[in-house]
């Protein structure tokens, strides 16, 4: 099969004219260009006897007869030639007609590679030793399953998989590898001809057998320069979301199972026919006791008609069973065999009280030789009032002398899922995965699809019982609907696996084989496009091979010369062993609608920090587990045990070196994340980190990346949940040097050396380019919903719910390198604890009580963890136009809307600002400053003591433009301050700034700073560098301006001190006195330090004032005064330049003071006693609180204007609340019953029923009617005939439920599956629909007698075509518009 040609290029492909010799200019993705036949030889023309002779030719003479003879011969030849031409033309046209007829009859499609006329059938059979080479001129179609050693496709050869229009083929190719290069191509389907049949490629082999192929290793599909890989399966919707909550077991009330031996007598269960809930559990021993028979008789007679009763005999029940009881079983449950029940006979019955005609299910088995022949099994199916089919089973049997009886209440024959999108492309037998909607990612579950003739296009039926609930609703305004992904595809690439781990495949960490297959693409490929392909058992943990890896490919879009940019679309990558998709030194790749599920290590992985312009659009990643390849992939155990690349005996620290495995690992900000979901990782959902240089294989090949300075690509409409560490993380970098004696850590471990500060063209001298995080949804993340460090960064239109900490803003934090930046969150929603109560199991470790309703719920950490909505860490940050709900502390924990980073040694700036926030319902603790105890420890870190923010408009504290700080902070106090003990806080008026005090020789002192007005309350600061190796120390107190302070030490005074004026505006000042030994000699200078250039300018030397009066009179001059009597060096710190915006300092640089002291004494420099005697002052008020400063009128502009935060913003939802009231609730003093639609609240009064109708196509309230409870007939008439089609129907009751049975039957016309039993119900609420379609949100709510429902809330979609709306407003999908713009730009 091996062929070569002189040019080295296959005849099937033309050489490129774009500089890339491997990309054909006329190539259509997935389409084999027909082989051009060689040109026909030029035909020899007939001799021209009449043409003139050349002058130098010889001359001959012929007789007349001879001339006539020659002329006749010529005429015959001419006639024969014409006949030949005519016959040839006739044959040609006949053949042409035949070919066209054949082509027409076979429906030839030139877009389908298997239909190309140059392709030949190829069926190599099964020969594991056969090494196949497909070369020049060979275009083969595999039509039957085959096994070979390997396949190399090169020099223009191609291999396609045969298909047919019915999709009836099932072709499996088993091989060790497929190597595609130099014009070779592998096609299964094409971009315009998706493959219909079943195609499977199995990559086999073990890691310890055979030799590696250079670059690729073993068990692979590899594409080198000039190669093409086109795989296009049948189109399927890749993933969607639940549209209705899937309860654990499939039943809202939960399934029920019971099995017990020797439970003698009649075991009875009574089940609610409307909800499938088991109501009563009892046992009646009618074998020995007649009174038990009487009790059973009475019990059954007391049950309401319609109740489901299941009965199973344990051991024996016949001896004392009375005839009246038997008759009751016959009359009420329709038993046909109870009269004949005998000793130790197994008997089971399922029936309905009072419905003998409904055919009860009954089974009897005789007791013979200590056994029954089979189980006596009775089973019947029912439907709940909301349309869930369920079965009730009772069984009884003897097994080897042991009697068994049991019951099951469960979903009948599969559970129907309601989904958000059209899933008609999903098929019976397909496998799906449903993501966790709780804190543990291990609540993700797989299911098999069953046939479901009754399902709508938005429904499927699953075979297995769900173990955990999966939310399918918008709760508290936040879209928590579980993602549902389809794993099955008709093209499958998979690795053949061993039964367990073996060899050198990291078996100390994994029990299973982790040596799967892999696909690797190298630079200068001709064409690679993959769509609707399933990759499973792929990736190699020890060998660092990924399921799909674009390796050093450079630009793979138009910029790289590809007319059809490279893409990966609708792949299912699952149960893999080394990532999902590796994008390695590759730019411009589109990854779309792809699922990465249950894999080891970072899933969607950008590798070396230089990858740019890649677009990740609408991908789903979940169950991302730790791996071994990089330190950042590893968990605690892997981190400490893998030490082959550290220096010496260094033991890695998991919290700082490792533990960063992420579903989306983004190593360069210039990439685009749009509409993706990170639905469960061991550490983080989406992590942006910043390489200081190219790393790995790219190191040294590319210039400095400047990732920290590079503007952020598009980040829009992403969702992150069920991650342990964080949903979104923007911070840190990786170590870019190999382990050495100075830094023994492993290469590429986590490193805290990077801070994101984007500038135009990544040039710090040019303007900042704010990074925009838009429409982020983050919920049920254990630690952080989002941790964002750097600036300038804006988060908008985002939602944070049920996270340990909703959002943490941290500044650059590397002063003096950081010039100061802002971080802003606006138009966002924070939910402390939502109605997503969670469910134990799946590695959820923490469970306790919480809000709403003080119910049991899963918790992000243990029950003492202080939940915070917005956490402030350094700054400056700005929280504005945001809403907080459900932050309610318990006896176990503090839960606050606003909090601070715990155990914080760093600074917090008084420029942190909060404005226009709405602290909505159920916020019991607006702000909390730490108190000693669990999690907070001693609360004595420097940042703990200086925690502050400015309440700009009073929307938090009730007082405008006030500083909110910690209760024991006397540096910020004045006599007007307001103590808030619940917060452990204080509210003060004044102007504030900071000083940064850096000290050398020594560098390990504790500094005490005290205000002269409060000398009894010094603030002790430990400094930020709390390790013994630090060469300097830095202290960062917040100070009230225009006040006097003194500074003291717990040891020898520092010989060198530099004090920076931070957040000082021009002419702002404080006076400071520093304690020194009395014989100290000083040199004091001021200067301005430019952070970026590190240039020092404006150096001025201070002179000594002659006296304290001279010093005080010379505040504007550069003077200091040393008070020998107290040992205090007094200096005014006063700013002379204007500060720029959010910057710490002016555009000239940071003004600072340098003090060099010659100290002869080793004594402790603490002068507080002298200060108290000589410099104590009475507290004064510089900025009094205005009398009208308090906020009394509700702020209408406060809070987010956005009500619903969904992942499908193109759909319109309206918030609806229904609150009915039972008699008991009214008696307890709750008097408000209402229906609220889109913020419009309509109340009902007295004993009444209230019905509101909403136009489902516009969302407008169409009408409302109030009925007296007694007017049952009017209510029924209105519900059945008075409501127009296409109406959302909302019903609430106050006090009694009207005419239970008649109204129940009327509700069937509004969407209930059957007439509900409303007798003895406490309350009722209905979400119904009048129309020819039953939406997934239709639901009837009832409560038991004596109980209420509370507020029932739903977010209802409107303007759906399914409602029958004819003028549906098509909202432009912003994510698709962004994608189109990016594609046009590239």
PDB file of N, CA and C in Angstrom, residues 284 290-304 324-325 328 332 353:
ATOM      1  N   UNK A 284     -50.236  -6.265  62.745  1.00  0.00           N
ATOM      2  CA  UNK A 284     -51.345  -6.861  63.479  1.00  0.00           C
ATOM      3  C   UNK A 284     -51.098  -8.364  63.575  1.00  0.00           C
ATOM      4  N   UNK A 290     -56.985 -12.568  68.917  1.00  0.00           N
ATOM      5  CA  UNK A 290     -58.198 -12.136  68.225  1.00  0.00           C
ATOM      6  C   UNK A 290     -58.390 -10.625  68.321  1.00  0.00           C
ATOM      7  N   UNK A 291     -57.914 -10.032  69.446  1.00  0.00           N
ATOM      8  CA  UNK A 291     -58.071  -8.574  69.563  1.00  0.00           C
ATOM      9  C   UNK A 291     -57.256  -7.839  68.504  1.00  0.00           C
ATOM     10  N   UNK A 292     -56.179  -8.453  68.028  1.00  0.00           N
ATOM     11  CA  UNK A 292     -55.414  -7.875  66.927  1.00  0.00           C
ATOM     12  C   UNK A 292     -56.224  -7.900  65.640  1.00  0.00           C
ATOM     13  N   UNK A 293     -57.029  -8.946  65.491  1.00  0.00           N
ATOM     14  CA  UNK A 293     -57.913  -9.015  64.330  1.00  0.00           C
ATOM     15  C   UNK A 293     -58.973  -7.920  64.410  1.00  0.00           C
ATOM     16  N   UNK A 294     -59.505  -7.700  65.620  1.00  0.00           N
ATOM     17  CA  UNK A 294     -60.489  -6.628  65.798  1.00  0.00           C
ATOM     18  C   UNK A 294     -59.840  -5.271  65.528  1.00  0.00           C
ATOM     19  N   UNK A 295     -58.621  -5.099  65.998  1.00  0.00           N
ATOM     20  CA  UNK A 295     -57.916  -3.832  65.793  1.00  0.00           C
ATOM     21  C   UNK A 295     -57.685  -3.577  64.304  1.00  0.00           C
ATOM     22  N   UNK A 296     -57.335  -4.635  63.573  1.00  0.00           N
ATOM     23  CA  UNK A 296     -57.139  -4.483  62.126  1.00  0.00           C
ATOM     24  C   UNK A 296     -58.452  -4.102  61.457  1.00  0.00           C
ATOM     25  N   UNK A 297     -59.550  -4.762  61.864  1.00  0.00           N
ATOM     26  CA  UNK A 297     -60.876  -4.446  61.320  1.00  0.00           C
ATOM     27  C   UNK A 297     -61.206  -2.968  61.535  1.00  0.00           C
ATOM     28  N   UNK A 298     -60.998  -2.507  62.768  1.00  0.00           N
ATOM     29  CA  UNK A 298     -61.298  -1.114  63.102  1.00  0.00           C
ATOM     30  C   UNK A 298     -60.388  -0.155  62.337  1.00  0.00           C
ATOM     31  N   UNK A 299     -59.126  -0.508  62.256  1.00  0.00           N
ATOM     32  CA  UNK A 299     -58.150   0.345  61.557  1.00  0.00           C
ATOM     33  C   UNK A 299     -58.556   0.543  60.097  1.00  0.00           C
ATOM     34  N   UNK A 300     -58.884  -0.523  59.408  1.00  0.00           N
ATOM     35  CA  UNK A 300     -59.232  -0.424  57.993  1.00  0.00           C
ATOM     36  C   UNK A 300     -60.532   0.352  57.794  1.00  0.00           C
ATOM     37  N   UNK A 301     -61.500   0.148  58.673  1.00  0.00           N
ATOM     38  CA  UNK A 301     -62.766   0.849  58.555  1.00  0.00           C
ATOM     39  C   UNK A 301     -62.601   2.356  58.779  1.00  0.00           C
ATOM     40  N   UNK A 302     -61.556   2.735  59.505  1.00  0.00           N
ATOM     41  CA  UNK A 302     -61.335   4.152  59.797  1.00  0.00           C
ATOM     42  C   UNK A 302     -60.580   4.914  58.726  1.00  0.00           C
ATOM     43  N   UNK A 303     -60.109   4.213  57.706  1.00  0.00           N
ATOM     44  CA  UNK A 303     -59.347   4.885  56.646  1.00  0.00           C
ATOM     45  C   UNK A 303     -60.270   5.567  55.649  1.00  0.00           C
ATOM     46  N   UNK A 304     -59.818   6.690  55.131  1.00  0.00           N
ATOM     47  CA  UNK A 304     -60.584   7.438  54.139  1.00  0.00           C
ATOM     48  C   UNK A 304     -60.606   6.693  52.813  1.00  0.00           C
ATOM     49  N   UNK A 324     -65.205 -11.275  60.493  1.00  0.00           N
ATOM     50  CA  UNK A 324     -65.526  -9.871  60.202  1.00  0.00           C
ATOM     51  C   UNK A 324     -64.334  -9.148  59.574  1.00  0.00           C
ATOM     52  N   UNK A 325     -63.147  -9.477  60.054  1.00  0.00           N
ATOM     53  CA  UNK A 325     -61.953  -8.852  59.499  1.00  0.00           C
ATOM     54  C   UNK A 325     -61.731  -9.318  58.070  1.00  0.00           C
ATOM     55  N   UNK A 328     -64.066  -7.466  55.930  1.00  0.00           N
ATOM     56  CA  UNK A 328     -63.595  -6.090  55.723  1.00  0.00           C
ATOM     57  C   UNK A 328     -62.526  -6.050  54.644  1.00  0.00           C
ATOM     58  N   UNK A 332     -63.483  -3.749  51.535  1.00  0.00           N
ATOM     59  CA  UNK A 332     -62.762  -2.484  51.354  1.00  0.00           C
ATOM     60  C   UNK A 332     -61.621  -2.583  50.355  1.00  0.00           C
ATOM     61  N   UNK A 353     -58.804   1.624  49.359  1.00  0.00           N
ATOM     62  CA  UNK A 353     -59.968   1.625  50.245  1.00  0.00           C
ATOM     63  C   UNK A 353     -61.210   2.105  49.500  1.00  0.00           C
TER      64      UNK A 353
END
